[in-house]
GROMACS .gro file of C-alpha atoms in nm:
model
  245
    1MET     CA    1  -4.827   2.058   2.890
    2THR     CA    2  -4.495   2.231   2.881
    3ALA     CA    3  -4.324   1.942   3.062
    4GLY     CA    4  -4.481   1.690   2.822
    5TYR     CA    5  -4.370   1.890   2.522
    6LYS     CA    6  -4.020   1.909   2.669
    7ASP     CA    7  -4.010   1.531   2.719
    8ASP     CA    8  -4.128   1.469   2.361
    9LYS     CA    9  -3.863   1.705   2.232
   10GLU     CA   10  -3.592   1.527   2.431
   11ASP     CA   11  -3.713   1.186   2.305
   12TRP     CA   12  -3.709   1.314   1.948
   13GLN     CA   13  -3.356   1.451   1.992
   14ALA     CA   14  -3.239   1.118   2.138
   15VAL     CA   15  -3.383   0.927   1.842
   16CYS     CA   16  -3.219   1.168   1.596
   17LEU     CA   17  -2.888   1.131   1.776
   18LYS     CA   18  -2.913   0.753   1.756
   19TYR     CA   19  -2.978   0.763   1.384
   20LEU     CA   20  -2.696   1.012   1.338
   21LEU     CA   21  -2.456   0.784   1.521
   22PHE     CA   22  -2.567   0.482   1.317
   23VAL     CA   23  -2.512   0.675   0.992
   24PHE     CA   24  -2.175   0.794   1.115
   25ASN     CA   25  -2.081   0.441   1.215
   26PHE     CA   26  -2.175   0.310   0.871
   27LEU     CA   27  -1.963   0.576   0.700
   28PHE     CA   28  -1.683   0.493   0.942
   29TRP     CA   29  -1.704   0.126   0.844
   30MET     CA   30  -1.697   0.220   0.476
   31GLY     CA   31  -1.385   0.431   0.527
   32GLY     CA   32  -1.223   0.151   0.724
   33ALA     CA   33  -1.305  -0.101   0.453
   34ALA     CA   34  -1.138   0.128   0.197
   35VAL     CA   35  -0.828   0.157   0.415
   36LEU     CA   36  -0.810  -0.218   0.478
   37GLY     CA   37  -0.867  -0.294   0.109
   38VAL     CA   38  -0.591  -0.060  -0.007
   39GLY     CA   39  -0.349  -0.206   0.247
   40VAL     CA   40  -0.417  -0.568   0.149
   41TRP     CA   41  -0.420  -0.487  -0.225
   42THR     CA   42  -0.086  -0.307  -0.195
   43LEU     CA   43   0.086  -0.598  -0.022
   44VAL     CA   44  -0.066  -0.867  -0.245
   45GLU     CA   45   0.012  -0.688  -0.571
   46LYS     CA   46   0.354  -0.564  -0.474
   47SER     CA   47   0.483  -0.831  -0.240
   48ASP     CA   48   0.695  -0.978  -0.521
   49TYR     CA   49   0.897  -0.656  -0.549
   50LEU     CA   50   0.951  -0.578  -0.179
   51SER     CA   51   1.279  -0.770  -0.172
   52LEU     CA   52   1.418  -0.529  -0.432
   53LEU     CA   53   1.372  -0.226  -0.208
   54ALA     CA   54   1.639  -0.110   0.036
   55SER     CA   55   1.381   0.037   0.276
   56SER     CA   56   1.087  -0.136   0.441
   57THR     CA   57   0.883   0.189   0.453
   58PHE     CA   58   0.661   0.083   0.164
   59ALA     CA   59   0.559  -0.241   0.336
   60VAL     CA   60   0.527  -0.071   0.675
   61SER     CA   61   0.284   0.186   0.533
   62ALA     CA   62   0.065  -0.092   0.394
   63TYR     CA   63   0.076  -0.290   0.720
   64ILE     CA   64  -0.027   0.020   0.915
   65LEU     CA   65  -0.328   0.066   0.686
   66ILE     CA   66  -0.425  -0.298   0.740
   67LEU     CA   67  -0.397  -0.248   1.118
   68ALA     CA   68  -0.612   0.064   1.102
   69GLY     CA   69  -0.873  -0.108   0.885
   70SER     CA   70  -0.888  -0.405   1.121
   71LEU     CA   71  -0.937  -0.175   1.419
   72VAL     CA   72  -1.232  -0.018   1.240
   73VAL     CA   73  -1.417  -0.352   1.248
   74VAL     CA   74  -1.377  -0.377   1.625
   75THR     CA   75  -1.446  -0.009   1.684
   76GLY     CA   76  -1.754  -0.016   1.462
   77PHE     CA   77  -1.898  -0.300   1.668
   78LEU     CA   78  -1.820  -0.105   1.984
   79GLY     CA   79  -1.999   0.198   1.840
   80CYS     CA   80  -2.312  -0.003   1.762
   81CYS     CA   81  -2.321  -0.146   2.114
   82ALA     CA   82  -2.272   0.198   2.262
   83VAL     CA   83  -2.563   0.344   2.066
   84ILE     CA   84  -2.800   0.053   2.137
   85ARG     CA   85  -2.724   0.036   2.509
   86GLU     CA   86  -2.681   0.413   2.545
   87GLN     CA   87  -2.371   0.365   2.759
   88LYS     CA   88  -2.177   0.689   2.792
   89SER     CA   89  -1.861   0.511   2.906
   90CYS     CA   90  -1.878   0.287   2.599
   91LEU     CA   91  -1.924   0.593   2.377
   92SER     CA   92  -1.620   0.756   2.535
   93THR     CA   93  -1.414   0.445   2.457
   94TYR     CA   94  -1.553   0.451   2.104
   95PHE     CA   95  -1.436   0.808   2.043
   96LEU     CA   96  -1.095   0.732   2.193
   97CYS     CA   97  -1.063   0.445   1.945
   98LEU     CA   98  -1.158   0.682   1.664
   99LEU     CA   99  -0.879   0.915   1.771
  100LEU     CA  100  -0.631   0.625   1.779
  101ILE     CA  101  -0.733   0.511   1.431
  102PHE     CA  102  -0.711   0.868   1.304
  103LEU     CA  103  -0.352   0.889   1.426
  104ILE     CA  104  -0.259   0.547   1.280
  105GLU     CA  105  -0.400   0.633   0.937
  106LEU     CA  106  -0.231   0.972   0.944
  107VAL     CA  107   0.106   0.807   1.018
  108ALA     CA  108   0.059   0.565   0.726
  109GLY     CA  109  -0.025   0.852   0.491
  110VAL     CA  110   0.273   1.062   0.602
  111LEU     CA  111   0.511   0.766   0.574
  112ALA     CA  112   0.390   0.696   0.220
  113TYR     CA  113   0.432   1.063   0.121
  114VAL     CA  114   0.784   1.086   0.270
  115TYR     CA  115   0.893   0.762   0.103
  116TYR     CA  116   0.748   0.883  -0.225
  117GLN     CA  117   0.996   1.172  -0.216
  118LYS     CA  118   1.290   0.933  -0.164
  119LEU     CA  119   1.180   0.651  -0.395
  120SER     CA  120   1.364   0.764  -0.710
  121GLU     CA  121   1.697   0.810  -0.532
  122GLU     CA  122   1.670   0.473  -0.357
  123LEU     CA  123   1.600   0.281  -0.677
  124LYS     CA  124   1.885   0.452  -0.864
  125HIS     CA  125   2.135   0.358  -0.594
  126HIS     CA  126   2.001   0.020  -0.490
  127LEU     CA  127   1.822  -0.160  -0.771
  128ASN     CA  128   2.119  -0.195  -1.008
  129GLN     CA  129   2.341  -0.323  -0.728
  130THR     CA  130   2.076  -0.571  -0.615
  131MET     CA  131   2.024  -0.708  -0.965
  132THR     CA  132   2.390  -0.737  -1.064
  133GLU     CA  133   2.524  -0.870  -0.731
  134ASN     CA  134   2.243  -1.090  -0.600
  135TYR     CA  135   2.066  -1.235  -0.903
  136ALA     CA  136   2.086  -1.617  -0.913
  137GLN     CA  137   2.322  -1.624  -0.614
  138PRO     CA  138   2.302  -1.875  -0.326
  139GLY     CA  139   2.045  -1.775  -0.065
  140LYS     CA  140   1.900  -1.501  -0.289
  141GLY     CA  141   1.613  -1.696  -0.441
  142ASP     CA  142   1.353  -1.434  -0.345
  143ILE     CA  143   1.550  -1.161  -0.523
  144THR     CA  144   1.602  -1.381  -0.829
  145LEU     CA  145   1.228  -1.451  -0.855
  146ALA     CA  146   1.149  -1.082  -0.799
  147VAL     CA  147   1.388  -0.971  -1.076
  148ASP     CA  148   1.252  -1.230  -1.321
  149LYS     CA  149   0.895  -1.124  -1.248
  150LEU     CA  150   0.990  -0.756  -1.272
  151GLN     CA  151   1.148  -0.795  -1.615
  152GLN     CA  152   0.859  -0.998  -1.750
  153ASP     CA  153   0.579  -0.789  -1.598
  154PHE     CA  154   0.723  -0.455  -1.709
  155LYS     CA  155   0.885  -0.578  -2.032
  156CYS     CA  156   1.225  -0.440  -1.935
  157CYS     CA  157   1.582  -0.571  -1.914
  158GLY     CA  158   1.839  -0.451  -1.661
  159SER     CA  159   1.809  -0.162  -1.420
  160ASN     CA  160   1.886   0.110  -1.678
  161ASN     CA  161   1.926  -0.102  -1.993
  162SER     CA  162   2.023  -0.453  -2.097
  163ARG     CA  163   2.397  -0.370  -2.089
  164ASP     CA  164   2.383  -0.355  -1.709
  165TRP     CA  165   2.379  -0.735  -1.706
  166LEU     CA  166   2.730  -0.749  -1.853
  167MET     CA  167   2.859  -0.636  -1.513
  168SER     CA  168   2.659  -0.890  -1.314
  169VAL     CA  169   2.803  -1.172  -1.107
  170TYR     CA  170   2.563  -1.419  -1.265
  171ILE     CA  171   2.646  -1.346  -1.630
  172SER     CA  172   3.018  -1.376  -1.550
  173SER     CA  173   2.970  -1.713  -1.383
  174LYS     CA  174   2.972  -2.063  -1.526
  175PRO     CA  175   2.600  -2.134  -1.451
  176ALA     CA  176   2.507  -1.856  -1.696
  177GLU     CA  177   2.622  -2.085  -1.981
  178SER     CA  178   2.736  -1.796  -2.202
  179ARG     CA  179   2.414  -1.596  -2.160
  180VAL     CA  180   2.448  -1.221  -2.203
  181VAL     CA  181   2.122  -1.152  -2.018
  182PRO     CA  182   1.895  -1.366  -1.798
  183ASP     CA  183   1.625  -1.561  -1.979
  184SER     CA  184   1.363  -1.339  -1.813
  185CYS     CA  185   1.474  -1.058  -2.046
  186CYS     CA  186   1.343  -1.256  -2.342
  187LYS     CA  187   1.015  -1.170  -2.509
  188THR     CA  188   0.942  -1.541  -2.535
  189ILE     CA  189   1.116  -1.741  -2.265
  190ILE     CA  190   1.281  -2.065  -2.371
  191PRO     CA  191   1.591  -2.228  -2.220
  192LEU     CA  192   1.912  -2.032  -2.300
  193CYS     CA  193   1.724  -1.763  -2.492
  194GLY     CA  194   1.938  -1.509  -2.305
  195LYS     CA  195   2.240  -1.597  -2.520
  196ARG     CA  196   2.113  -1.365  -2.791
  197ASP     CA  197   2.050  -1.000  -2.704
  198HIS     CA  198   1.899  -0.879  -3.031
  199PRO     CA  199   1.597  -0.642  -2.992
  200SER     CA  200   1.378  -0.900  -3.166
  201ASN     CA  201   1.463  -1.146  -2.889
  202ILE     CA  202   1.487  -0.942  -2.566
  203TYR     CA  203   1.337  -0.624  -2.420
  204LYS     CA  204   1.628  -0.409  -2.534
  205VAL     CA  205   1.467  -0.096  -2.676
  206GLU     CA  206   1.180  -0.091  -2.424
  207GLY     CA  207   1.408   0.059  -2.158
  208GLY     CA  208   1.535  -0.039  -1.814
  209CYS     CA  209   1.334  -0.145  -1.511
  210ILE     CA  210   1.414   0.148  -1.279
  211THR     CA  211   1.182   0.403  -1.439
  212LYS     CA  212   0.899   0.152  -1.478
  213LEU     CA  213   0.921   0.019  -1.122
  214GLU     CA  214   0.953   0.373  -0.988
  215GLN     CA  215   0.636   0.484  -1.165
  216PHE     CA  216   0.454   0.171  -1.055
  217LEU     CA  217   0.546   0.214  -0.687
  218ALA     CA  218   0.500   0.591  -0.694
  219ASP     CA  219   0.142   0.557  -0.819
  220HIS     CA  220   0.058   0.321  -0.535
  221LEU     CA  221   0.237   0.531  -0.273
  222LEU     CA  222   0.020   0.823  -0.378
  223ILE     CA  223  -0.288   0.605  -0.331
  224ILE     CA  224  -0.170   0.491   0.014
  225GLY     CA  225  -0.094   0.849   0.115
  226ALA     CA  226  -0.422   0.985  -0.017
  227VAL     CA  227  -0.633   0.711   0.145
  228GLY     CA  228  -0.447   0.727   0.476
  229ILE     CA  229  -0.450   1.106   0.517
  230GLY     CA  230  -0.786   1.159   0.343
  231VAL     CA  231  -0.985   0.902   0.542
  232ALA     CA  232  -0.812   1.009   0.864
  233CYS     CA  233  -0.916   1.371   0.810
  234LEU     CA  234  -1.273   1.272   0.723
  235GLN     CA  235  -1.297   1.062   1.037
  236LYS     CA  236  -1.158   1.348   1.242
  237ARG     CA  237  -1.422   1.584   1.103
  238ARG     CA  238  -1.703   1.333   1.162
  239ARG     CA  239  -1.579   1.266   1.515
  240THR     CA  240  -1.580   1.640   1.592
  241SER     CA  241  -1.925   1.678   1.435
  242VAL     CA  242  -2.078   1.399   1.643
  243HIS     CA  243  -1.920   1.537   1.962
  244CYS     CA  244  -2.074   1.876   1.885
  245ASP     CA  245  -2.414   1.720   1.834
   0.00000   0.00000   0.00000
């Protein structure tokens, strides 16, 4: 009777452990989906502005999140197989993968946080130079498109203000055709609209692009950092909890 009761208890514990692992695996997949989604969303929404940044840290952080999220798909499948087949070696591999993903997500979060601290200084030193020296220059088509999109999306003109364009290589050149600002500064873009820099025509009183791009990137760096570090810590806690069980 005692032996039978013991066997029933062990069977009940095994079933509970299986369900616990399945629930954990589902939560793990959900966290991975969030990480993957944030990584893809960051690159898709901000890919147009990456050429304006001196550092590749922003893109690297997003790529790391995408890598971590992709690993979750594989690791989640491994976890399901381990639970169904009750293979201890497979479970050990599963937990090692969890540790690897934890470290990857943590790195992405830390990178995003560190870059967030340096973002303002980088934009102040780099953005104005990039816009005035590379806009509409040979071989700089990606920067030209990025600047035009930046000025239209954020309703801004120049890095600090519209007067910054007076020092640009493009405005001083013959192809500018006497423009004082690029046409992308105009509230309504028509050919040669940049010849007139009145506030009714261009984004002159709305401010420069540095502060707006900085806020835009900073908000998303905070999201990357929070998702990377937050999900990593949650996964670490769940991993420890399951090991204890």
